[in-house]
PDB file of C-alpha atoms in Angstrom:
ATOM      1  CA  UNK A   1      99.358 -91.088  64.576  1.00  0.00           C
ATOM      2  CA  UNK A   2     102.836 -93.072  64.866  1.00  0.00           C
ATOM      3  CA  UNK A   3     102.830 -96.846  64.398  1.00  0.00           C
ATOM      4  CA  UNK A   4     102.395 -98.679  67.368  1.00  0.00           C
ATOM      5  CA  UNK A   5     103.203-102.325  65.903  1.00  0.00           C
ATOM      6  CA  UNK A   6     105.427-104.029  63.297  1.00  0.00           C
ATOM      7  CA  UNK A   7     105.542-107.435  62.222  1.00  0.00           C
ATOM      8  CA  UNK A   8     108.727-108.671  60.294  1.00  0.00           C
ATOM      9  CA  UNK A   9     110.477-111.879  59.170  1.00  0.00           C
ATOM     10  CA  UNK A  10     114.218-112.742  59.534  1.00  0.00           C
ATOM     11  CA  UNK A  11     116.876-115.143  59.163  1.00  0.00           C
ATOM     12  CA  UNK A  12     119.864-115.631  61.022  1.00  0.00           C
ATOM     13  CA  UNK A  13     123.126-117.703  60.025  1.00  0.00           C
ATOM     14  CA  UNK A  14     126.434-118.878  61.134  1.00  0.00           C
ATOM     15  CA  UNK A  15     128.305-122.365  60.617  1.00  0.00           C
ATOM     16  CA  UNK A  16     131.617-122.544  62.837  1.00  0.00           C
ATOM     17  CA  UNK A  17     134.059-125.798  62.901  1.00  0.00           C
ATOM     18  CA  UNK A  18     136.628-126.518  65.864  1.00  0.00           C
ATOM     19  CA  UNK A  19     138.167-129.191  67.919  1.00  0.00           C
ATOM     20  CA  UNK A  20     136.584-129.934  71.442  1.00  0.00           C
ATOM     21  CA  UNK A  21     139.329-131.362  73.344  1.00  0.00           C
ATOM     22  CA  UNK A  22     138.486-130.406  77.347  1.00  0.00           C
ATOM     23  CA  UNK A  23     136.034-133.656  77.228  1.00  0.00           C
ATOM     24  CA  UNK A  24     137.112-137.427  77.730  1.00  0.00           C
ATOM     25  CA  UNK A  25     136.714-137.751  73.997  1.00  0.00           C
ATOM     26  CA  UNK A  26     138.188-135.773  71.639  1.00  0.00           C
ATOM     27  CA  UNK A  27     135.995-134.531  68.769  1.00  0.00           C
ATOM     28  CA  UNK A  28     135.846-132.339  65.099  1.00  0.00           C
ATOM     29  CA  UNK A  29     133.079-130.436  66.150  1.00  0.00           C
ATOM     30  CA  UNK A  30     130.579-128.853  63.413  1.00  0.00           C
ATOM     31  CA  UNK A  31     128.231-126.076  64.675  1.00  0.00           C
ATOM     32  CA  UNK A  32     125.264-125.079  62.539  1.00  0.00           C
ATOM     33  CA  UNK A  33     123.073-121.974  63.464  1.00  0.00           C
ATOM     34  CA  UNK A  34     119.922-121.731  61.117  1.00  0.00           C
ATOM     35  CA  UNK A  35     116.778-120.064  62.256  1.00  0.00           C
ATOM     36  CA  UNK A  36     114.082-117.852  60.249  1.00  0.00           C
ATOM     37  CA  UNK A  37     111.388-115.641  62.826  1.00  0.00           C
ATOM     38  CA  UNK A  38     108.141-114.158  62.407  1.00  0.00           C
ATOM     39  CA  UNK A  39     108.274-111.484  65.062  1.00  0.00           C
ATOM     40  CA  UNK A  40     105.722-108.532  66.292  1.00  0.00           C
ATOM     41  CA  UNK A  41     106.828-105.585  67.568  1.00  0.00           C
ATOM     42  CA  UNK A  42     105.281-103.223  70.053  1.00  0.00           C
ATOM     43  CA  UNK A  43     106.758 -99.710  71.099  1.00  0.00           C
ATOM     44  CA  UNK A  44     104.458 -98.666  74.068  1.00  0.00           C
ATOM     45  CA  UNK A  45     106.248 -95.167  74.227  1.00  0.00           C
ATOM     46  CA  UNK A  46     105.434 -94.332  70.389  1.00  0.00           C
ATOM     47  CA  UNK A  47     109.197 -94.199  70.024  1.00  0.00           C
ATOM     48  CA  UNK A  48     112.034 -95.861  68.672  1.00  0.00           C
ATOM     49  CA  UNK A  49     112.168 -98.207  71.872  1.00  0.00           C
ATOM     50  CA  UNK A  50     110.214-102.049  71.533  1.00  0.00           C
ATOM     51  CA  UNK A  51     109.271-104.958  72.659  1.00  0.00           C
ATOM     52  CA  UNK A  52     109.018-107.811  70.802  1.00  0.00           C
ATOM     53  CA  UNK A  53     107.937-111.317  70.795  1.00  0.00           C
ATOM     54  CA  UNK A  54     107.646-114.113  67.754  1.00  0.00           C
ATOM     55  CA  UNK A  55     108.635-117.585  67.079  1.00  0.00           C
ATOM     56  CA  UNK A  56     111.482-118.968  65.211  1.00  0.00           C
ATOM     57  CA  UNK A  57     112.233-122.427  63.081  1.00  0.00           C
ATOM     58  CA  UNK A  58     114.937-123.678  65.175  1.00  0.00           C
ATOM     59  CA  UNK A  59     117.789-125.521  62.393  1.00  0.00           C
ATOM     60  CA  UNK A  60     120.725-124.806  65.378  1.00  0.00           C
ATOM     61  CA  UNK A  61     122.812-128.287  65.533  1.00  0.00           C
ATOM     62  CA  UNK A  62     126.066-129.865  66.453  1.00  0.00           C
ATOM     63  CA  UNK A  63     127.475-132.842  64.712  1.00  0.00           C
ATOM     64  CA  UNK A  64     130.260-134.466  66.796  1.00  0.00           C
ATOM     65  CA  UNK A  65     133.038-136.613  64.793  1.00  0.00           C
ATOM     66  CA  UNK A  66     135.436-138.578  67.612  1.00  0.00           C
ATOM     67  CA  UNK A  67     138.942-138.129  66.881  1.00  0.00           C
ATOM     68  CA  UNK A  68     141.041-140.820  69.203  1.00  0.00           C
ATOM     69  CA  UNK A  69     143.934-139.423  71.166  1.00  0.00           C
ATOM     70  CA  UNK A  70     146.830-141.985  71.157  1.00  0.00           C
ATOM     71  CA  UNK A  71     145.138-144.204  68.902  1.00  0.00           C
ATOM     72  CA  UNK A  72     142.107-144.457  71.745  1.00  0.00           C
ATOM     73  CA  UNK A  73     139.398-142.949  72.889  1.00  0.00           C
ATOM     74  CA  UNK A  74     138.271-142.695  77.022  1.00  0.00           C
ATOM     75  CA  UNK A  75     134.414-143.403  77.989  1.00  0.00           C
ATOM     76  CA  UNK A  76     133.264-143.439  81.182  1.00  0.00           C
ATOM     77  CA  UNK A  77     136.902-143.964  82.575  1.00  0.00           C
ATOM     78  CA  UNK A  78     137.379-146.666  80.538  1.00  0.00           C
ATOM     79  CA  UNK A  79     140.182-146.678  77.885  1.00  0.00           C
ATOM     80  CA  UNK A  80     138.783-148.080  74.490  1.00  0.00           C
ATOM     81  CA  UNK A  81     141.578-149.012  70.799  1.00  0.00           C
ATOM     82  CA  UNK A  82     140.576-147.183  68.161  1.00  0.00           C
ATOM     83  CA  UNK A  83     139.655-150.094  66.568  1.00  0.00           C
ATOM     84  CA  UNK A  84     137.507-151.297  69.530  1.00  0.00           C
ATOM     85  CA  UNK A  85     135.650-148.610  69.678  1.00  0.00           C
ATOM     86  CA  UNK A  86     135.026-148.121  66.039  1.00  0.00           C
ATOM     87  CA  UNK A  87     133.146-144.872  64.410  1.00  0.00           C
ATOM     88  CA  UNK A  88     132.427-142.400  67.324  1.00  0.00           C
ATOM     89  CA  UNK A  89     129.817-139.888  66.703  1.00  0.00           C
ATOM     90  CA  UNK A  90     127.399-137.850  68.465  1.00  0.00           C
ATOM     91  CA  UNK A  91     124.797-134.884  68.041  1.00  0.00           C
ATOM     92  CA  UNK A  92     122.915-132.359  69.746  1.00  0.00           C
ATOM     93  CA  UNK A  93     120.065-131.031  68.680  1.00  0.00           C
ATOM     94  CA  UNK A  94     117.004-128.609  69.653  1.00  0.00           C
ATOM     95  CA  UNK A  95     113.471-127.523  69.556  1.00  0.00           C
ATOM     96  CA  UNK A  96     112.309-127.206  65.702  1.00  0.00           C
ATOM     97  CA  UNK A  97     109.941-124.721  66.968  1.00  0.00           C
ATOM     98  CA  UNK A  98     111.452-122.071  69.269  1.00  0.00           C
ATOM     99  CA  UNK A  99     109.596-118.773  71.063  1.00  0.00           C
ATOM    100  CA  UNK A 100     111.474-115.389  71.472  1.00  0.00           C
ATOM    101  CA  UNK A 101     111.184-112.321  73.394  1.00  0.00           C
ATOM    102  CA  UNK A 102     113.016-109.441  73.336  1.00  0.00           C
ATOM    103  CA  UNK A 103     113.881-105.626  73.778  1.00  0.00           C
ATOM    104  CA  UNK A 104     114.972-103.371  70.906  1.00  0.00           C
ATOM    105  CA  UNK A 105     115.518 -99.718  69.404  1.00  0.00           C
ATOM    106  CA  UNK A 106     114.724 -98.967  66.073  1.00  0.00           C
ATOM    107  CA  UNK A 107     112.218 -99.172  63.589  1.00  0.00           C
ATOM    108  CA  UNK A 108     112.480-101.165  59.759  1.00  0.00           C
ATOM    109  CA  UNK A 109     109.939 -98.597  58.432  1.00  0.00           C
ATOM    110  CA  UNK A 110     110.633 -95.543  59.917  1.00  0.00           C
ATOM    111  CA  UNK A 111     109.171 -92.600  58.224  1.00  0.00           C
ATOM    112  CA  UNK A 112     111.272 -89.568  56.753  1.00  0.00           C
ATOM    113  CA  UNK A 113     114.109 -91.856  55.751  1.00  0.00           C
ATOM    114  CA  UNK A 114     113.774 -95.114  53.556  1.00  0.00           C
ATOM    115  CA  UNK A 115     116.649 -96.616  55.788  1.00  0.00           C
ATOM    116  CA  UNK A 116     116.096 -97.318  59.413  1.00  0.00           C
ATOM    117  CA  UNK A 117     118.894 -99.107  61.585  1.00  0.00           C
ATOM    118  CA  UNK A 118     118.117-100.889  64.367  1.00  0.00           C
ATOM    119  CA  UNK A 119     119.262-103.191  67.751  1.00  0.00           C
ATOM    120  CA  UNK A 120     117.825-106.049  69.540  1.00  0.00           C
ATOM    121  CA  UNK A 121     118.651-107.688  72.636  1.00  0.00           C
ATOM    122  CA  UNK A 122     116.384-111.002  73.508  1.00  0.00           C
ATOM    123  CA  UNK A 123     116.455-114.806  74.649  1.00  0.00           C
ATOM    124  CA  UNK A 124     115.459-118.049  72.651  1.00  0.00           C
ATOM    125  CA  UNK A 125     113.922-120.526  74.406  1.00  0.00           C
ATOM    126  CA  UNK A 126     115.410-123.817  72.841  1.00  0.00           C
ATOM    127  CA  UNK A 127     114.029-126.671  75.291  1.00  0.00           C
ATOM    128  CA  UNK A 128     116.427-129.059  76.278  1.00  0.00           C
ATOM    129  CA  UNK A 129     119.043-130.435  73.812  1.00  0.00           C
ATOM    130  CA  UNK A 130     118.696-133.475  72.663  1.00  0.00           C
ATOM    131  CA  UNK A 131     122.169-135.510  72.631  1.00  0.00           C
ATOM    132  CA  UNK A 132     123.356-138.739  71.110  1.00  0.00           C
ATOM    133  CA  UNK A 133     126.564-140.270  71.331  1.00  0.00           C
ATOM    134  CA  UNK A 134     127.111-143.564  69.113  1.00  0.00           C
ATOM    135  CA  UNK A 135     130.359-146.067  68.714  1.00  0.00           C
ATOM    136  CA  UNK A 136     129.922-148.702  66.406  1.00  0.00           C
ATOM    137  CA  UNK A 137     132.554-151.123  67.696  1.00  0.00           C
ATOM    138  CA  UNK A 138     131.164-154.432  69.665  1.00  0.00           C
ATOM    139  CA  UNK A 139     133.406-154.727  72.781  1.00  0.00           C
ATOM    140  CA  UNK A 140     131.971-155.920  75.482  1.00  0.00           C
ATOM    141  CA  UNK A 141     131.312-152.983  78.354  1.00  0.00           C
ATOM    142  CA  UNK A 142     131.362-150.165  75.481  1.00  0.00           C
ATOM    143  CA  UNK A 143     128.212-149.878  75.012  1.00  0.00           C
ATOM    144  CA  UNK A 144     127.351-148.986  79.045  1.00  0.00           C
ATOM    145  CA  UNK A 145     130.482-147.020  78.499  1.00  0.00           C
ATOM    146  CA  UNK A 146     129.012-144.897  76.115  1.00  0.00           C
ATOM    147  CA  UNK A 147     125.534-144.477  77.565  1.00  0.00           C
ATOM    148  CA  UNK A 148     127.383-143.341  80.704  1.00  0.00           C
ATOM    149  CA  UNK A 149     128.835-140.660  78.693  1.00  0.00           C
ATOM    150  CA  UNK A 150     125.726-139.472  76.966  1.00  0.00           C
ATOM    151  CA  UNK A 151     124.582-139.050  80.323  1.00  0.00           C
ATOM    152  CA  UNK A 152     127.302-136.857  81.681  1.00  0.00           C
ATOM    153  CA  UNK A 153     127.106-134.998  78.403  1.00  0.00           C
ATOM    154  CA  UNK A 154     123.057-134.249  79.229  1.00  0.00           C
ATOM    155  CA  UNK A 155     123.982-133.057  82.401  1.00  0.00           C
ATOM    156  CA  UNK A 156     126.406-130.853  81.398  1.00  0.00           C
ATOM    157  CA  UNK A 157     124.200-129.371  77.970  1.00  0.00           C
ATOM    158  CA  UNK A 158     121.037-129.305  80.332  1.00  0.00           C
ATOM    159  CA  UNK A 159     121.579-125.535  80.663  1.00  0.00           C
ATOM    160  CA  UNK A 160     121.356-124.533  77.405  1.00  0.00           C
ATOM    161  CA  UNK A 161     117.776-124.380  76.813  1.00  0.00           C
ATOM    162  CA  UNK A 162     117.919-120.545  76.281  1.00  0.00           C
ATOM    163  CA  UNK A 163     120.152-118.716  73.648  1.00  0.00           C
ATOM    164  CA  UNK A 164     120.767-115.418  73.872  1.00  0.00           C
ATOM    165  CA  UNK A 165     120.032-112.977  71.184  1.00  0.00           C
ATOM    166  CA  UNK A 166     121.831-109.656  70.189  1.00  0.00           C
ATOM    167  CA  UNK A 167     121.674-108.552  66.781  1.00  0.00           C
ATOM    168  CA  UNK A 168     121.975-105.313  64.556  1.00  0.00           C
ATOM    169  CA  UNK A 169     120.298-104.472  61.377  1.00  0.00           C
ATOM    170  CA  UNK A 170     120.002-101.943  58.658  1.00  0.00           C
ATOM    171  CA  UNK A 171     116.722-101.822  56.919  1.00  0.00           C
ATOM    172  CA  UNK A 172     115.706-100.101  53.701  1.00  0.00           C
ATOM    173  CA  UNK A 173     111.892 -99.871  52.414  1.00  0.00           C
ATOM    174  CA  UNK A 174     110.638 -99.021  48.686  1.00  0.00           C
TER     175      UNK A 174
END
């Protein structure tokens, strides 16, 4: 009889570094991507063809370092010295615990062959990110300043509550 259901584990990993310059700050920005899954699979045809769903540990995060332009930086319309504005940094972070679904072809155990390749197309739900913005420097106004653009920044991340998922993998068993 073939197998109708799988269960596996797997961990994903990526760290990329850029500068974000199309915002009213500039920033170093630091992406993270860390997640391990325990996942089921279930082929209702008795195929190669699945569906799967699971749940991931969600480590994704991006650390934001402010990098003035012209010796200043720009909140809320408002043009802030370097030294006025002190350390500028800023965060966005996730779900810990994160639910997946998905489609797929393939199979890690397949019998005949001891390796099995395999492709997966599916969406992590993240919640909403959670954003911080901080600038240590004590002018007056900068603080409102900055809170104005943590809110503009939630507005515009408030869409990325799912992450897409497309992955390939080769699988050998003993």
């Amino acid at each position: 009889m073939p197998m109708l259901l799988n269960a596996r584990i797997q961990a994903n990993g990526f760290r990329y570094n850029t500068t974000v310059n199309n915002t009213s700050v500039n920033y170093d920005a630091k992406l993270k991507l860390f997640s391990v899954g325990a996942l089921a699979d279930f082929y209702p045809l008795a195929g190669k063809f699945r569906i799967t769903a699971g749940a991931y540990y969600n480590g994704n995060r991006l650390t934001l370092t402010g990098v003035p332009t012209a010796a200043s930086y720009t909140f809320n319309g408002t043009t802030y010295t370097a030294a006025q504005a002190g350390s500028v940094t800023g965060t966005m972070d996730f779900n810990k615990l994160a639910p997946y679904a998905g489609i797929g072809w393939g199979d890690a155990v397949s019998s005949g062959s001891p390796i099995g390749f395999n492709i997966d197309f599916g969406v992590l739900y993240q919640g909403k990110p959670k954003t911080t913005i901080t600038a240590t420097g004590a002018t007056a106004g900068l603080a409102a300043d900055v809170a104005a653009e943590k809110a503009r920044l939630d507005s515009e991340v408030k869409k990325y509550k799912f992450y897409p998922v497309a992955s390939v993998g080769i699988s050998y068993h003993f």
